[in-house]
């Protein structure tokens, strides 16, 4: 027998969406802010020579800067005010999460609830300003060293740093507004829109190479079939979960018997979600950005670093996989604490069949979660690395990487689930309102009846 929530979810339709005015306002608000973001990716930085910039991007787009250009929605290729994108904020978030796990004072601050969360967010913003300033200064020096500045000098460096840092902080504010007043996670949606916006142009270039004969027809078909298979595989693994049976004992209160029910504790195969590839890419982009801008014509060691961090190179792939595996285990430990879950089950009287409550339950949950995380880490590493190998082997002319596919699929599923949650809540509100109105009408009808005369 389906639950009431499942029956309501099955009855969701476009008519229900049309009646949910708050949901439509949230969606329109998010779309408006994302349009502002896309407009900003076309506003160029002051003092850049567009001709020299086009030549430079053409030479370096196949390397790590191509990845950076994907995350920024093409802003790097145009050297727009949003060229740094949202990556400094993500890097600052990584650092703060690491510090909250290692620094006792920050860990205590995290447990203070809403007030502690606000302070941690404020520290994250300060860290974003610091990281964005360092990266913006490195980009400005690199642009000047490559001869892309019209009037090189301290004024150009200062204006470039202020412009890039201001763009990143504005994007951070946009993401927070989308999360609070829109629909979905604002930061993820900004990255998502940047990837989707560049996809039509990349596909057009891809099919143009097939039309001119530079790519074989069988290779084009194989890549398209592989893309569909990868998307289906990602959807399947993102929804896969291990359900641990939890039982609650019966208890008698007076003449009534309560409890005796069974439920399940869902543990996702990929508990960390899309966070590990984004974090890994963000950490790789910080040193690679400066190396990419200054490597050509710079010192010899920077040229070596730029070459080793190229797409498909062993060093790049090795660091990428190591970071993905690390953040899989780290972020899973952050979002799921077996000790706390076991303690809550014990307080509620729940237990896993065959496992004693308390420490034994925590050890069992940690045992299951560790093995699921290993599978999730292998899955994420394969999805993110195998396309990179294919790109470097067959020279596919656009960034069809596993990270971009994973972000697009995960953000799409998360946003759709949030829309369904809003529609479900709206239907519940409608049912409650109808029941209240029905109760009032029945009360009025009873009051309006004349009492019958006794015979």
JSON list of N, CA, C and O in Angstrom, two decimals, residues 35-69:
[
{"chain": "A", "resi": 35, "resn": "UNK", "atom": "N", "xyz": [20.44, 34.73, -15.65]},
{"chain": "A", "resi": 35, "resn": "UNK", "atom": "CA", "xyz": [20.60, 35.55, -16.86]},
{"chain": "A", "resi": 35, "resn": "UNK", "atom": "C", "xyz": [21.59, 36.68, -16.60]},
{"chain": "A", "resi": 35, "resn": "UNK", "atom": "O", "xyz": [22.44, 37.01, -17.45]},
{"chain": "A", "resi": 36, "resn": "UNK", "atom": "N", "xyz": [21.51, 37.28, -15.41]},
{"chain": "A", "resi": 36, "resn": "UNK", "atom": "CA", "xyz": [22.48, 38.33, -15.05]},
{"chain": "A", "resi": 36, "resn": "UNK", "atom": "C", "xyz": [23.90, 37.75, -15.06]},
{"chain": "A", "resi": 36, "resn": "UNK", "atom": "O", "xyz": [24.84, 38.40, -15.54]},
{"chain": "A", "resi": 37, "resn": "UNK", "atom": "N", "xyz": [24.04, 36.53, -14.54]},
{"chain": "A", "resi": 37, "resn": "UNK", "atom": "CA", "xyz": [25.35, 35.89, -14.55]},
{"chain": "A", "resi": 37, "resn": "UNK", "atom": "C", "xyz": [25.87, 35.70, -15.98]},
{"chain": "A", "resi": 37, "resn": "UNK", "atom": "O", "xyz": [27.03, 35.98, -16.28]},
{"chain": "A", "resi": 38, "resn": "UNK", "atom": "N", "xyz": [25.00, 35.23, -16.87]},
{"chain": "A", "resi": 38, "resn": "UNK", "atom": "CA", "xyz": [25.42, 35.00, -18.26]},
{"chain": "A", "resi": 38, "resn": "UNK", "atom": "C", "xyz": [25.79, 36.32, -18.95]},
{"chain": "A", "resi": 38, "resn": "UNK", "atom": "O", "xyz": [26.73, 36.36, -19.75]},
{"chain": "A", "resi": 39, "resn": "UNK", "atom": "N", "xyz": [25.08, 37.39, -18.64]},
{"chain": "A", "resi": 39, "resn": "UNK", "atom": "CA", "xyz": [25.43, 38.70, -19.22]},
{"chain": "A", "resi": 39, "resn": "UNK", "atom": "C", "xyz": [26.82, 39.12, -18.75]},
{"chain": "A", "resi": 39, "resn": "UNK", "atom": "O", "xyz": [27.62, 39.64, -19.53]},
{"chain": "A", "resi": 40, "resn": "UNK", "atom": "N", "xyz": [27.11, 38.85, -17.47]},
{"chain": "A", "resi": 40, "resn": "UNK", "atom": "CA", "xyz": [28.42, 39.23, -16.93]},
{"chain": "A", "resi": 40, "resn": "UNK", "atom": "C", "xyz": [29.58, 38.49, -17.57]},
{"chain": "A", "resi": 40, "resn": "UNK", "atom": "O", "xyz": [30.70, 39.01, -17.61]},
{"chain": "A", "resi": 41, "resn": "UNK", "atom": "N", "xyz": [29.34, 37.28, -18.09]},
{"chain": "A", "resi": 41, "resn": "UNK", "atom": "CA", "xyz": [30.42, 36.54, -18.75]},
{"chain": "A", "resi": 41, "resn": "UNK", "atom": "C", "xyz": [30.79, 37.13, -20.11]},
{"chain": "A", "resi": 41, "resn": "UNK", "atom": "O", "xyz": [31.76, 36.68, -20.72]},
{"chain": "A", "resi": 42, "resn": "UNK", "atom": "N", "xyz": [30.02, 38.11, -20.59]},
{"chain": "A", "resi": 42, "resn": "UNK", "atom": "CA", "xyz": [30.32, 38.77, -21.86]},
{"chain": "A", "resi": 42, "resn": "UNK", "atom": "C", "xyz": [30.83, 40.20, -21.67]},
{"chain": "A", "resi": 42, "resn": "UNK", "atom": "O", "xyz": [31.12, 40.88, -22.65]},
{"chain": "A", "resi": 43, "resn": "UNK", "atom": "N", "xyz": [30.96, 40.66, -20.43]},
{"chain": "A", "resi": 43, "resn": "UNK", "atom": "CA", "xyz": [31.48, 42.00, -20.16]},
{"chain": "A", "resi": 43, "resn": "UNK", "atom": "C", "xyz": [32.99, 41.89, -19.98]},
{"chain": "A", "resi": 43, "resn": "UNK", "atom": "O", "xyz": [33.46, 41.29, -19.01]},
{"chain": "A", "resi": 44, "resn": "UNK", "atom": "N", "xyz": [33.79, 42.44, -20.90]},
{"chain": "A", "resi": 44, "resn": "UNK", "atom": "CA", "xyz": [35.25, 42.23, -20.83]},
{"chain": "A", "resi": 44, "resn": "UNK", "atom": "C", "xyz": [35.91, 43.08, -19.75]},
{"chain": "A", "resi": 44, "resn": "UNK", "atom": "O", "xyz": [35.39, 44.12, -19.33]},
{"chain": "A", "resi": 45, "resn": "UNK", "atom": "N", "xyz": [37.05, 42.57, -19.29]},
{"chain": "A", "resi": 45, "resn": "UNK", "atom": "CA", "xyz": [37.86, 43.35, -18.36]},
{"chain": "A", "resi": 45, "resn": "UNK", "atom": "C", "xyz": [38.45, 44.56, -19.07]},
{"chain": "A", "resi": 45, "resn": "UNK", "atom": "O", "xyz": [38.72, 44.51, -20.27]},
{"chain": "A", "resi": 46, "resn": "UNK", "atom": "N", "xyz": [38.69, 45.65, -18.35]},
{"chain": "A", "resi": 46, "resn": "UNK", "atom": "CA", "xyz": [39.32, 46.82, -18.99]},
{"chain": "A", "resi": 46, "resn": "UNK", "atom": "C", "xyz": [40.81, 46.59, -19.22]},
{"chain": "A", "resi": 46, "resn": "UNK", "atom": "O", "xyz": [41.48, 45.91, -18.45]},
{"chain": "A", "resi": 47, "resn": "UNK", "atom": "N", "xyz": [41.31, 47.13, -20.31]},
{"chain": "A", "resi": 47, "resn": "UNK", "atom": "CA", "xyz": [42.75, 47.12, -20.58]},
{"chain": "A", "resi": 47, "resn": "UNK", "atom": "C", "xyz": [43.29, 45.87, -21.23]},
{"chain": "A", "resi": 47, "resn": "UNK", "atom": "O", "xyz": [44.50, 45.63, -21.19]},
{"chain": "A", "resi": 48, "resn": "UNK", "atom": "N", "xyz": [42.42, 45.03, -21.87]},
{"chain": "A", "resi": 48, "resn": "UNK", "atom": "CA", "xyz": [42.85, 43.79, -22.51]},
{"chain": "A", "resi": 48, "resn": "UNK", "atom": "C", "xyz": [42.81, 43.96, -24.03]},
{"chain": "A", "resi": 48, "resn": "UNK", "atom": "O", "xyz": [41.84, 44.49, -24.58]},
{"chain": "A", "resi": 49, "resn": "UNK", "atom": "N", "xyz": [43.89, 43.52, -24.69]},
{"chain": "A", "resi": 49, "resn": "UNK", "atom": "CA", "xyz": [43.94, 43.54, -26.15]},
{"chain": "A", "resi": 49, "resn": "UNK", "atom": "C", "xyz": [43.18, 42.33, -26.68]},
{"chain": "A", "resi": 49, "resn": "UNK", "atom": "O", "xyz": [43.62, 41.19, -26.50]},
{"chain": "A", "resi": 50, "resn": "UNK", "atom": "N", "xyz": [42.02, 42.51, -27.33]},
{"chain": "A", "resi": 50, "resn": "UNK", "atom": "CA", "xyz": [41.21, 41.35, -27.75]},
{"chain": "A", "resi": 50, "resn": "UNK", "atom": "C", "xyz": [41.88, 40.48, -28.80]},
{"chain": "A", "resi": 50, "resn": "UNK", "atom": "O", "xyz": [41.68, 39.26, -28.82]},
{"chain": "A", "resi": 51, "resn": "UNK", "atom": "N", "xyz": [42.69, 41.05, -29.68]},
{"chain": "A", "resi": 51, "resn": "UNK", "atom": "CA", "xyz": [43.34, 40.28, -30.74]},
{"chain": "A", "resi": 51, "resn": "UNK", "atom": "C", "xyz": [44.37, 39.33, -30.13]},
{"chain": "A", "resi": 51, "resn": "UNK", "atom": "O", "xyz": [44.42, 38.13, -30.44]},
{"chain": "A", "resi": 52, "resn": "UNK", "atom": "N", "xyz": [45.22, 39.87, -29.26]},
{"chain": "A", "resi": 52, "resn": "UNK", "atom": "CA", "xyz": [46.23, 39.04, -28.60]},
{"chain": "A", "resi": 52, "resn": "UNK", "atom": "C", "xyz": [45.59, 38.00, -27.68]},
{"chain": "A", "resi": 52, "resn": "UNK", "atom": "O", "xyz": [46.08, 36.87, -27.56]},
{"chain": "A", "resi": 53, "resn": "UNK", "atom": "N", "xyz": [44.48, 38.37, -27.06]},
{"chain": "A", "resi": 53, "resn": "UNK", "atom": "CA", "xyz": [43.78, 37.44, -26.18]},
{"chain": "A", "resi": 53, "resn": "UNK", "atom": "C", "xyz": [43.25, 36.24, -26.98]},
{"chain": "A", "resi": 53, "resn": "UNK", "atom": "O", "xyz": [43.36, 35.09, -26.54]},
{"chain": "A", "resi": 54, "resn": "UNK", "atom": "N", "xyz": [42.68, 36.49, -28.15]},
{"chain": "A", "resi": 54, "resn": "UNK", "atom": "CA", "xyz": [42.15, 35.40, -28.98]},
{"chain": "A", "resi": 54, "resn": "UNK", "atom": "C", "xyz": [43.26, 34.44, -29.38]},
{"chain": "A", "resi": 54, "resn": "UNK", "atom": "O", "xyz": [43.07, 33.21, -29.37]},
{"chain": "A", "resi": 55, "resn": "UNK", "atom": "N", "xyz": [44.43, 34.97, -29.72]},
{"chain": "A", "resi": 55, "resn": "UNK", "atom": "CA", "xyz": [45.54, 34.10, -30.09]},
{"chain": "A", "resi": 55, "resn": "UNK", "atom": "C", "xyz": [46.01, 33.27, -28.90]},
{"chain": "A", "resi": 55, "resn": "UNK", "atom": "O", "xyz": [46.30, 32.07, -29.03]},
{"chain": "A", "resi": 56, "resn": "UNK", "atom": "N", "xyz": [46.07, 33.88, -27.74]},
{"chain": "A", "resi": 56, "resn": "UNK", "atom": "CA", "xyz": [46.54, 33.18, -26.55]},
{"chain": "A", "resi": 56, "resn": "UNK", "atom": "C", "xyz": [45.58, 32.06, -26.15]},
{"chain": "A", "resi": 56, "resn": "UNK", "atom": "O", "xyz": [46.00, 30.94, -25.84]},
{"chain": "A", "resi": 57, "resn": "UNK", "atom": "N", "xyz": [44.28, 32.34, -26.17]},
{"chain": "A", "resi": 57, "resn": "UNK", "atom": "CA", "xyz": [43.29, 31.33, -25.79]},
{"chain": "A", "resi": 57, "resn": "UNK", "atom": "C", "xyz": [43.30, 30.18, -26.78]},
{"chain": "A", "resi": 57, "resn": "UNK", "atom": "O", "xyz": [43.15, 29.01, -26.40]},
{"chain": "A", "resi": 58, "resn": "UNK", "atom": "N", "xyz": [43.50, 30.46, -28.05]},
{"chain": "A", "resi": 58, "resn": "UNK", "atom": "CA", "xyz": [43.54, 29.41, -29.05]},
{"chain": "A", "resi": 58, "resn": "UNK", "atom": "C", "xyz": [44.69, 28.45, -28.82]},
{"chain": "A", "resi": 58, "resn": "UNK", "atom": "O", "xyz": [44.60, 27.25, -29.09]},
{"chain": "A", "resi": 59, "resn": "UNK", "atom": "N", "xyz": [45.81, 28.97, -28.29]},
{"chain": "A", "resi": 59, "resn": "UNK", "atom": "CA", "xyz": [46.99, 28.14, -28.03]},
{"chain": "A", "resi": 59, "resn": "UNK", "atom": "C", "xyz": [46.85, 27.32, -26.75]},
{"chain": "A", "resi": 59, "resn": "UNK", "atom": "O", "xyz": [47.44, 26.24, -26.64]},
{"chain": "A", "resi": 60, "resn": "UNK", "atom": "N", "xyz": [46.09, 27.80, -25.78]},
{"chain": "A", "resi": 60, "resn": "UNK", "atom": "CA", "xyz": [46.06, 27.17, -24.45]},
{"chain": "A", "resi": 60, "resn": "UNK", "atom": "C", "xyz": [44.74, 26.51, -24.10]},
{"chain": "A", "resi": 60, "resn": "UNK", "atom": "O", "xyz": [44.62, 25.93, -23.02]},
{"chain": "A", "resi": 61, "resn": "UNK", "atom": "N", "xyz": [43.73, 26.56, -24.99]},
{"chain": "A", "resi": 61, "resn": "UNK", "atom": "CA", "xyz": [42.42, 26.04, -24.62]},
{"chain": "A", "resi": 61, "resn": "UNK", "atom": "C", "xyz": [42.40, 24.52, -24.47]},
{"chain": "A", "resi": 61, "resn": "UNK", "atom": "O", "xyz": [41.49, 23.96, -23.85]},
{"chain": "A", "resi": 62, "resn": "UNK", "atom": "N", "xyz": [43.38, 23.82, -25.01]},
{"chain": "A", "resi": 62, "resn": "UNK", "atom": "CA", "xyz": [43.40, 22.37, -24.88]},
{"chain": "A", "resi": 62, "resn": "UNK", "atom": "C", "xyz": [43.97, 21.91, -23.54]},
{"chain": "A", "resi": 62, "resn": "UNK", "atom": "O", "xyz": [43.89, 20.74, -23.20]},
{"chain": "A", "resi": 63, "resn": "UNK", "atom": "N", "xyz": [44.56, 22.82, -22.76]},
{"chain": "A", "resi": 63, "resn": "UNK", "atom": "CA", "xyz": [45.15, 22.44, -21.49]},
{"chain": "A", "resi": 63, "resn": "UNK", "atom": "C", "xyz": [44.20, 22.64, -20.33]},
{"chain": "A", "resi": 63, "resn": "UNK", "atom": "O", "xyz": [42.98, 22.59, -20.45]},
{"chain": "A", "resi": 64, "resn": "UNK", "atom": "N", "xyz": [44.79, 22.89, -19.15]},
{"chain": "A", "resi": 64, "resn": "UNK", "atom": "CA", "xyz": [43.99, 23.04, -17.95]},
{"chain": "A", "resi": 64, "resn": "UNK", "atom": "C", "xyz": [43.12, 24.29, -18.00]},
{"chain": "A", "resi": 64, "resn": "UNK", "atom": "O", "xyz": [42.07, 24.36, -17.37]},
{"chain": "A", "resi": 65, "resn": "UNK", "atom": "N", "xyz": [43.54, 25.30, -18.78]},
{"chain": "A", "resi": 65, "resn": "UNK", "atom": "CA", "xyz": [42.73, 26.50, -18.90]},
{"chain": "A", "resi": 65, "resn": "UNK", "atom": "C", "xyz": [41.41, 26.22, -19.62]},
{"chain": "A", "resi": 65, "resn": "UNK", "atom": "O", "xyz": [40.44, 26.94, -19.45]},
{"chain": "A", "resi": 66, "resn": "UNK", "atom": "N", "xyz": [41.38, 25.16, -20.44]},
{"chain": "A", "resi": 66, "resn": "UNK", "atom": "CA", "xyz": [40.11, 24.77, -21.05]},
{"chain": "A", "resi": 66, "resn": "UNK", "atom": "C", "xyz": [39.12, 24.30, -20.00]},
{"chain": "A", "resi": 66, "resn": "UNK", "atom": "O", "xyz": [37.92, 24.57, -20.09]},
{"chain": "A", "resi": 67, "resn": "UNK", "atom": "N", "xyz": [39.61, 23.58, -18.99]},
{"chain": "A", "resi": 67, "resn": "UNK", "atom": "CA", "xyz": [38.76, 23.16, -17.88]},
{"chain": "A", "resi": 67, "resn": "UNK", "atom": "C", "xyz": [38.27, 24.37, -17.10]},
{"chain": "A", "resi": 67, "resn": "UNK", "atom": "O", "xyz": [37.09, 24.49, -16.74]},
{"chain": "A", "resi": 68, "resn": "UNK", "atom": "N", "xyz": [39.18, 25.30, -16.84]},
{"chain": "A", "resi": 68, "resn": "UNK", "atom": "CA", "xyz": [38.83, 26.52, -16.12]},
{"chain": "A", "resi": 68, "resn": "UNK", "atom": "C", "xyz": [37.80, 27.33, -16.91]},
{"chain": "A", "resi": 68, "resn": "UNK", "atom": "O", "xyz": [36.88, 27.91, -16.33]},
{"chain": "A", "resi": 69, "resn": "UNK", "atom": "N", "xyz": [37.94, 27.36, -18.22]},
{"chain": "A", "resi": 69, "resn": "UNK", "atom": "CA", "xyz": [36.99, 28.08, -19.07]},
{"chain": "A", "resi": 69, "resn": "UNK", "atom": "C", "xyz": [35.60, 27.43, -19.01]},
{"chain": "A", "resi": 69, "resn": "UNK", "atom": "O", "xyz": [34.59, 28.12, -19.05]}
]
